[in-house]
Short mmCIF file of C-alpha atoms and ligand atoms in Angstrom, two decimals:
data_model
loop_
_atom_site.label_atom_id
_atom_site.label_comp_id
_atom_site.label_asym_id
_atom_site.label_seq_id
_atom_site.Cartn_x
_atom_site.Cartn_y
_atom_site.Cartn_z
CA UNK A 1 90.08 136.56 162.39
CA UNK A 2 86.88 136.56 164.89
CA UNK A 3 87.73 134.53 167.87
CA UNK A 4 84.04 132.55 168.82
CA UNK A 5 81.94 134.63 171.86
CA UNK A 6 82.25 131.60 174.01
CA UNK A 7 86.07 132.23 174.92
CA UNK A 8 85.20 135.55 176.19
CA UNK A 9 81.86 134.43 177.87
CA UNK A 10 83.53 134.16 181.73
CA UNK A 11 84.11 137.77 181.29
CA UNK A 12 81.57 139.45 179.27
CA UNK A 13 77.85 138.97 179.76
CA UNK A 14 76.50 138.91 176.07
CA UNK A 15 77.20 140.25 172.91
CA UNK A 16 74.40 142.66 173.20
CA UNK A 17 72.29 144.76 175.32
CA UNK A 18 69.18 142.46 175.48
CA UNK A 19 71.62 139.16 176.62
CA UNK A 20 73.35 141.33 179.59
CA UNK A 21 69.81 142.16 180.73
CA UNK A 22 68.96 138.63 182.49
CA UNK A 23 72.89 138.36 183.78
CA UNK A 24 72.47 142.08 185.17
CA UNK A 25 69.00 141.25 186.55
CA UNK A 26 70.54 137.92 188.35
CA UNK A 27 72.91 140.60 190.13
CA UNK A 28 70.55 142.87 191.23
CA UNK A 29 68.16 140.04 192.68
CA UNK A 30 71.33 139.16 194.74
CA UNK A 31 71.55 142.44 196.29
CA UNK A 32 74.38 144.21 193.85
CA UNK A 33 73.94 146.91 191.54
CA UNK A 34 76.10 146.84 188.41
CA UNK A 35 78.05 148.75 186.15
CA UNK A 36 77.13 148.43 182.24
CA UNK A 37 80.27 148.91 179.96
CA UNK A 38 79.91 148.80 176.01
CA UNK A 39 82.82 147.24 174.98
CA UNK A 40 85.38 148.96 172.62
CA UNK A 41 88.11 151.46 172.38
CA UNK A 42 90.01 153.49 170.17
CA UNK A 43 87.48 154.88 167.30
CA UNK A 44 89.07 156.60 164.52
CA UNK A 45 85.75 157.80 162.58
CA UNK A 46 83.50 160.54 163.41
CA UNK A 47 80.67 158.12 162.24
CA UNK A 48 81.24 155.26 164.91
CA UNK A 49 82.02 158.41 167.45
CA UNK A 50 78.72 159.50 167.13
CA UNK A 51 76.37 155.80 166.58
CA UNK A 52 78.61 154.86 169.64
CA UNK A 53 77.24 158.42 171.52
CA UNK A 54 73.84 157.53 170.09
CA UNK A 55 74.13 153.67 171.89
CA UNK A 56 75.04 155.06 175.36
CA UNK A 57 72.23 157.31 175.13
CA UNK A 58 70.16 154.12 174.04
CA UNK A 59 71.81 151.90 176.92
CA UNK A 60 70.69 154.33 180.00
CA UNK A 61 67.05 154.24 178.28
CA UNK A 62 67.51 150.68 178.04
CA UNK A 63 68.11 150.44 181.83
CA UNK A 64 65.47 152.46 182.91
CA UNK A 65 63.11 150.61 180.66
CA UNK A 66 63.87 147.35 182.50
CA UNK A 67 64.03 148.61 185.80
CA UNK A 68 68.04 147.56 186.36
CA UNK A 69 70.00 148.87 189.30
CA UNK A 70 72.40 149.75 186.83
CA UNK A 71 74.85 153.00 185.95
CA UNK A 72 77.44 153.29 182.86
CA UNK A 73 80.86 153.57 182.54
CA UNK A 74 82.30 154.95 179.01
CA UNK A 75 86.40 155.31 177.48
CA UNK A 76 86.50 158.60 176.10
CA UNK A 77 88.14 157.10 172.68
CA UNK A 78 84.91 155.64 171.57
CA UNK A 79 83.64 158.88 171.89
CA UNK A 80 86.15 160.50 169.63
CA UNK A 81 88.94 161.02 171.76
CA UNK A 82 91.32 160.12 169.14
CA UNK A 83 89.81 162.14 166.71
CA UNK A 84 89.52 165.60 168.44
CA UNK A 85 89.25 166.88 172.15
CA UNK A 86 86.62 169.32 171.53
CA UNK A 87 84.48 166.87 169.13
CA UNK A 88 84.84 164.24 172.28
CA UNK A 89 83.71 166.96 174.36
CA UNK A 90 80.81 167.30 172.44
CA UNK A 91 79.88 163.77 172.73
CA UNK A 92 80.42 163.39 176.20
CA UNK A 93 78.02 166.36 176.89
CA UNK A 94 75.23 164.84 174.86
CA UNK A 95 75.49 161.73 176.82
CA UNK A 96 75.90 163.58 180.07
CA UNK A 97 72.68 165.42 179.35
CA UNK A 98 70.21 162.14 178.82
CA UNK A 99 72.12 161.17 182.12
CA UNK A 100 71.03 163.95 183.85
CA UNK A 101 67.44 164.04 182.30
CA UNK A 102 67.45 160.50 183.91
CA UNK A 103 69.46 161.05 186.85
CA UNK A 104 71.91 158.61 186.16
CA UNK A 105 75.18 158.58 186.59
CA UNK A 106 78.38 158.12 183.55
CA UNK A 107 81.74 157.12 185.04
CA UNK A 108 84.42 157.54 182.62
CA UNK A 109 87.23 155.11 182.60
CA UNK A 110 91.21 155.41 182.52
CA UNK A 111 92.73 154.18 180.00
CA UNK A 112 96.49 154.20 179.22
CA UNK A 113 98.92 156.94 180.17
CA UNK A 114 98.46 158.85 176.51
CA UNK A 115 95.02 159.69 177.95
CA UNK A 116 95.29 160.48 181.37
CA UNK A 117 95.64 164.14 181.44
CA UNK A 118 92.83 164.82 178.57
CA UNK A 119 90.88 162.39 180.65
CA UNK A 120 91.02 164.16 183.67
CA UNK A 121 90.55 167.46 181.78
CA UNK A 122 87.43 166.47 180.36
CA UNK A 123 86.26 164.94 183.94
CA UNK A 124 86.92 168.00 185.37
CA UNK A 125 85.13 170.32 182.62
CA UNK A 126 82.34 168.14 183.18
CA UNK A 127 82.28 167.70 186.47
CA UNK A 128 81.08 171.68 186.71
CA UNK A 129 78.44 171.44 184.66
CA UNK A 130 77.25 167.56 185.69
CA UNK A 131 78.20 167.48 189.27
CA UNK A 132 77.00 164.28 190.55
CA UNK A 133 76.29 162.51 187.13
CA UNK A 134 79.90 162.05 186.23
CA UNK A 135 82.92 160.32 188.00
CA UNK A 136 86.63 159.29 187.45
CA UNK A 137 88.99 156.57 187.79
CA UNK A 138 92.50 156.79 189.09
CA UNK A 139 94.98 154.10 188.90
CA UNK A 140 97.39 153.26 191.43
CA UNK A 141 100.07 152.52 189.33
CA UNK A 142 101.08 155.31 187.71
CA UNK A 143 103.30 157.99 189.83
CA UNK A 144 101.05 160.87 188.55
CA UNK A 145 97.96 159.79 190.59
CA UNK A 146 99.84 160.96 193.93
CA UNK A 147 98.83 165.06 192.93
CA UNK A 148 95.54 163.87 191.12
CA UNK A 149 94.42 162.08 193.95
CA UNK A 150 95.05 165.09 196.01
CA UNK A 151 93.28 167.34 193.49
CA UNK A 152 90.02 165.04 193.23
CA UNK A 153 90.06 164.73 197.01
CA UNK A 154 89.55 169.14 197.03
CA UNK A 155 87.02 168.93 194.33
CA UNK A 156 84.90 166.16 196.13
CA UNK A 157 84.90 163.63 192.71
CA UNK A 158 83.44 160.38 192.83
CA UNK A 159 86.65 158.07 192.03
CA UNK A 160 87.17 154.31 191.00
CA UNK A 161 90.43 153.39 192.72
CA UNK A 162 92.01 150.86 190.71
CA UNK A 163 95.89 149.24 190.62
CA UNK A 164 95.67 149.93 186.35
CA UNK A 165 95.17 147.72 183.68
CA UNK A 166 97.61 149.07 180.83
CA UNK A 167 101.18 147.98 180.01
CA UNK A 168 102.77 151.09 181.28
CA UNK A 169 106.87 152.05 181.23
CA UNK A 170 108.71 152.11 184.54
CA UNK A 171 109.22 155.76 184.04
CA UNK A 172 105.75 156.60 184.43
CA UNK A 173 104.17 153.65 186.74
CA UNK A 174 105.31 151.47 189.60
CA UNK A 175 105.71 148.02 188.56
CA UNK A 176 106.25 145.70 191.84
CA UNK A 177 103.28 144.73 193.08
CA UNK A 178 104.02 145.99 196.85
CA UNK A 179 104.83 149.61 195.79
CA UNK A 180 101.59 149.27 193.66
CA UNK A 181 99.33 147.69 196.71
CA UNK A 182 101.27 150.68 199.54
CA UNK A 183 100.34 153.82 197.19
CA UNK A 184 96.42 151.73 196.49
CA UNK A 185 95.85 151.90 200.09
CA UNK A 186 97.30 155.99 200.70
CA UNK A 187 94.82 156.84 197.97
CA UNK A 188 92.12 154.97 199.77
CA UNK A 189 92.82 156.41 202.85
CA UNK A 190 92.80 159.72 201.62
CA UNK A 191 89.70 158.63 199.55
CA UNK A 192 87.53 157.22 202.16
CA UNK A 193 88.72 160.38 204.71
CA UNK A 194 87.44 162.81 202.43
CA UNK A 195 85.10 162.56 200.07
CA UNK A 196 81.51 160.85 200.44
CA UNK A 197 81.80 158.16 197.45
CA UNK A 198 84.94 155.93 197.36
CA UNK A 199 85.05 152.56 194.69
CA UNK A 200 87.74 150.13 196.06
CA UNK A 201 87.87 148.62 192.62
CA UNK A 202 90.21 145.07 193.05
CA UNK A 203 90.01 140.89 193.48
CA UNK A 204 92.68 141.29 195.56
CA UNK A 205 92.18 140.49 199.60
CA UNK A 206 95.42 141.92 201.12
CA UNK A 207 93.66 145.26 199.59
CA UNK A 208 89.74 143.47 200.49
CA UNK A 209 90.74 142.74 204.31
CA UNK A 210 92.43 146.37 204.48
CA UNK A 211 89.97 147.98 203.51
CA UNK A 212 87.88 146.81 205.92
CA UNK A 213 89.96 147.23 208.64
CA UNK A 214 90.63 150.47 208.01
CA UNK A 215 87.01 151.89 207.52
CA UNK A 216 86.13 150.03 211.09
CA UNK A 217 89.27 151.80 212.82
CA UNK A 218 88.22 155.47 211.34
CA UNK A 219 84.79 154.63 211.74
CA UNK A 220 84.19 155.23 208.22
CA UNK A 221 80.21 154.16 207.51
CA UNK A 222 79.35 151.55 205.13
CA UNK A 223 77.43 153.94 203.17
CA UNK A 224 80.24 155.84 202.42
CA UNK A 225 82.33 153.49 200.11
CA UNK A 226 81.91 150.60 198.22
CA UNK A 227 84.01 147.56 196.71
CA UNK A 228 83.77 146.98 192.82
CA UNK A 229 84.63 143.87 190.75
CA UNK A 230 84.78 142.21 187.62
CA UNK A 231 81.63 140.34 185.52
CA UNK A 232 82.99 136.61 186.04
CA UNK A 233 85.03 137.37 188.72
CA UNK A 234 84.91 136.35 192.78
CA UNK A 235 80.92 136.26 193.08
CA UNK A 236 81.12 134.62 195.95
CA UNK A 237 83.14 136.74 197.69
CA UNK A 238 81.21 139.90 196.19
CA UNK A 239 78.04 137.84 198.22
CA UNK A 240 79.86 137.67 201.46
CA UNK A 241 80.78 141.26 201.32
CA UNK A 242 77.39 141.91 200.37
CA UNK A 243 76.03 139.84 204.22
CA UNK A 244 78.68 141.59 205.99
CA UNK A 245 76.79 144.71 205.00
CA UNK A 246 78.96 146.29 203.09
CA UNK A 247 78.19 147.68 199.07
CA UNK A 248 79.54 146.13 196.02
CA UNK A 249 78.77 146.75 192.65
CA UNK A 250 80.05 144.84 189.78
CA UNK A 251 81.32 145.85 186.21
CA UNK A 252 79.45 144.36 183.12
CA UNK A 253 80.94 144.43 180.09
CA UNK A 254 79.04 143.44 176.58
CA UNK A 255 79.27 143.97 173.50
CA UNK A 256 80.89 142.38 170.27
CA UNK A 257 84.19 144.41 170.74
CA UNK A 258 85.19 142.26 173.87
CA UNK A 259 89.06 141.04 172.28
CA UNK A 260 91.15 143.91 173.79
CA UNK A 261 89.22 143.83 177.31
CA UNK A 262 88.79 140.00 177.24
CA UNK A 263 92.80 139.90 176.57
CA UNK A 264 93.38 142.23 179.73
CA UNK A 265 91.81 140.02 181.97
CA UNK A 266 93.96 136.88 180.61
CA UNK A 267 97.30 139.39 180.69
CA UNK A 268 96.24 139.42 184.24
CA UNK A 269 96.17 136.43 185.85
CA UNK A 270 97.21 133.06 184.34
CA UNK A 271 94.41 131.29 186.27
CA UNK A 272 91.91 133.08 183.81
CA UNK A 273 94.03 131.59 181.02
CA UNK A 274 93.43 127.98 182.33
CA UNK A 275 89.96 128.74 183.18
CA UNK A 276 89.37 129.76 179.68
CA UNK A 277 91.38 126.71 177.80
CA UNK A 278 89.45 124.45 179.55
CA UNK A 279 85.97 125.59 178.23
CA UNK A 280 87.51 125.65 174.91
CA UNK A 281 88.39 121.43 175.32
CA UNK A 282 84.53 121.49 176.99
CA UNK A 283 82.75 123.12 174.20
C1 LIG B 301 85.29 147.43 188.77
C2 LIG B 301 86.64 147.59 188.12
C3 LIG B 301 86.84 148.62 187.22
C4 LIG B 301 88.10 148.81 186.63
N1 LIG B 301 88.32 149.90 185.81
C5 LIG B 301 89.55 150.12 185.31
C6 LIG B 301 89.85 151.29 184.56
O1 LIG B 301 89.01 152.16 184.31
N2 LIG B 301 91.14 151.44 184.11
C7 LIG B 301 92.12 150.51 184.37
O2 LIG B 301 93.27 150.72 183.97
N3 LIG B 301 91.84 149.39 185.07
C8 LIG B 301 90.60 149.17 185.54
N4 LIG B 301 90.35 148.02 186.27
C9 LIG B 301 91.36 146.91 186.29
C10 LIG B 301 92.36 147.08 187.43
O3 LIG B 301 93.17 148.19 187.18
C11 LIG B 301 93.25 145.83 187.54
O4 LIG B 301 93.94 145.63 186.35
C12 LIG B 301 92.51 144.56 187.88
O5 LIG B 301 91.43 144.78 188.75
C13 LIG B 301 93.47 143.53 188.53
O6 LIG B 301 93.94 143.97 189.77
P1 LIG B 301 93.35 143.42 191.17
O7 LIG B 301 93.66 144.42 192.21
O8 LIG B 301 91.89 143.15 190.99
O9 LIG B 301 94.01 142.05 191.46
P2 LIG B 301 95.36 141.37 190.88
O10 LIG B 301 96.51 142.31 191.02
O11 LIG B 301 95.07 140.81 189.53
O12 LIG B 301 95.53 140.18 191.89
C14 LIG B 301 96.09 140.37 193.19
C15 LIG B 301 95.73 139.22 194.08
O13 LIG B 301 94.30 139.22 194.30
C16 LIG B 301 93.80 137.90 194.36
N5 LIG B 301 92.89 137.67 193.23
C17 LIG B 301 92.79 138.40 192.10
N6 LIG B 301 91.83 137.91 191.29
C18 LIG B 301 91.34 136.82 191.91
C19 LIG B 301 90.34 135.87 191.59
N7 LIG B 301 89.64 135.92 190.45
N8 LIG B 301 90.08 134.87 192.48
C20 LIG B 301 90.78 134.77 193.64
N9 LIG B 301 91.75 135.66 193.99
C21 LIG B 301 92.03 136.66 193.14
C22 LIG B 301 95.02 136.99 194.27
O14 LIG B 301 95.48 136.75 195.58
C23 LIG B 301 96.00 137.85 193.50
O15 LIG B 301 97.34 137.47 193.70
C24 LIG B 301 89.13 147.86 186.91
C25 LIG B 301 88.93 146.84 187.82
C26 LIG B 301 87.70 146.69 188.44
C27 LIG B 301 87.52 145.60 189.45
#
């Protein structure tokens, strides 16, 4: 069954490129630059692998054609991942090389644990030939990101810091939100200490406020990390933040494939739930 767009409209900004493009230019008129995310996961068919390739390659055109302060962030299973590491490979590199034609720059999301380590193998792999046009995400959660933390720290990476998303076992991931929030912030530190690009990626202000505070007691510049959040989520405090001088981007998502993203964010917080069964009685 095809649930109607409107449900998932709080969270995603259109169904295609062209109806993202006024929401994303809205953003960047307010001061923030954006992530764009095609929405969808988990393709099984060398055919969808490659149109999919083909649309990223089509999106960063799409931004530089309408001027957006705007980069891209990609799951490596819509780019085959399932299917084969080397044929994902493959596709990541022909992305990565329109992104470097265009300097932009690809960040490529975590997704669950199954992932992780092919995930970070293909970051890595990438990063030497890319440098600067690719990134990573590392999520809080999981006990492995201790040692990859470390590692990314030595190589320099660009790295979304993020508490993770995915319904992961206790044997691999903390699960209580206070172990979650104390290992968030000694990644951050380490982050933010050593390497020139760190994305605080939460809604949450215990993690907000200490952030803060922590940059101003190292005297950590401004320039040197920046808060991300969620398309629909806490725009008013992503325009305080923005006064206070300090950088936020936010993370657009669009596309038709929004169900499995659009039922994260409701997994997440039961507020969202509310907020999206009471459009439903409005519409
Ligand atoms: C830019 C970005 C990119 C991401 N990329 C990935 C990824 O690649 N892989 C992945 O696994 N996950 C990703 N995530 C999701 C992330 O892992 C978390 O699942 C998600 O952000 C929820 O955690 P949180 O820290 O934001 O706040 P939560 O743990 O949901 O909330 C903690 C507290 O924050 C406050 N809060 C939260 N939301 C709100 C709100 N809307 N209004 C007011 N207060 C609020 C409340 O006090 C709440 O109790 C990403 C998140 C962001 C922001």
């Amino acid at each position: 069954m095809q649930l109607p767009f409107f449900l998932a409209r709080r969270f995603v900004a259109g169904e295609n490129f062209s109806q993202a493009v006024s929401k994303v230019k809205e953003l960047n008129h307010k001061g923030i630059p954006v992530t764009l995310d095609l929405l969808g996961e988990n393709v099984t068919d060398r055919d969808t692998a490659e149109a999919t390739t083909l649309e990223y390659c089509d999106l960063l055109d799409g931004i530089r054609d309408e001027q957006l302060d705007a980069t891209i962030s990609i799951k490596l299973t819509m780019l085959g991942l399932d299917i084969d590491t080397g044929y994902c490979r493959e596709n990541l590199h022909k992305l990565l090389d329109k992104a470097k034609k265009l300097d932009q720059f690809v960040r490529i999301d975590m997704e669950g644990s199954d992932y992780t380590q092919r995930t970070l193998d293909l970051f890595y792999d990438a990063r030497k030939i890319y440098g600067r046009h690719v990134g990573i995400v590392i999520q809080a959660y999981l006990f492995r990101s201790r040692e990859d933390i470390a590692a990314l720290v030595q190589n320099g990476a660009d790295v979304r810091l993020c508490k993770g998303a995915y319904n992961e076992p206790p044997s691999l991931a903390y699960k209580n939100m206070s172990d979650i929030r104390t290992m968030f912030k000694n990644y951050a530190a380490d982050l933010m200490k050593f390497t020139d690009n760190t994305r605080i990626a939460t809604h949450d202000d215990h993690l907000i406020e200490w952030t803060k505070r922590y940059a101003s007691e190292n005297r950590i510049p401004q320039e040197k990390f920046e808060f991300q959040m969620l398309y629909g989520l806490r725009l008013s405090t992503c325009e305080d933040l923005v006064k206070e001088g300090y950088r936020v981007r936010i993370y657009v998502p669009y596309g038709t494939m929004w169900f499995p993203y659009f039922s994260r964010r409701l997994r997440e917080r039961k507020e969202n739930i509310w907020f999206i069964l009471r459009n439903m009685f409005r519409n």
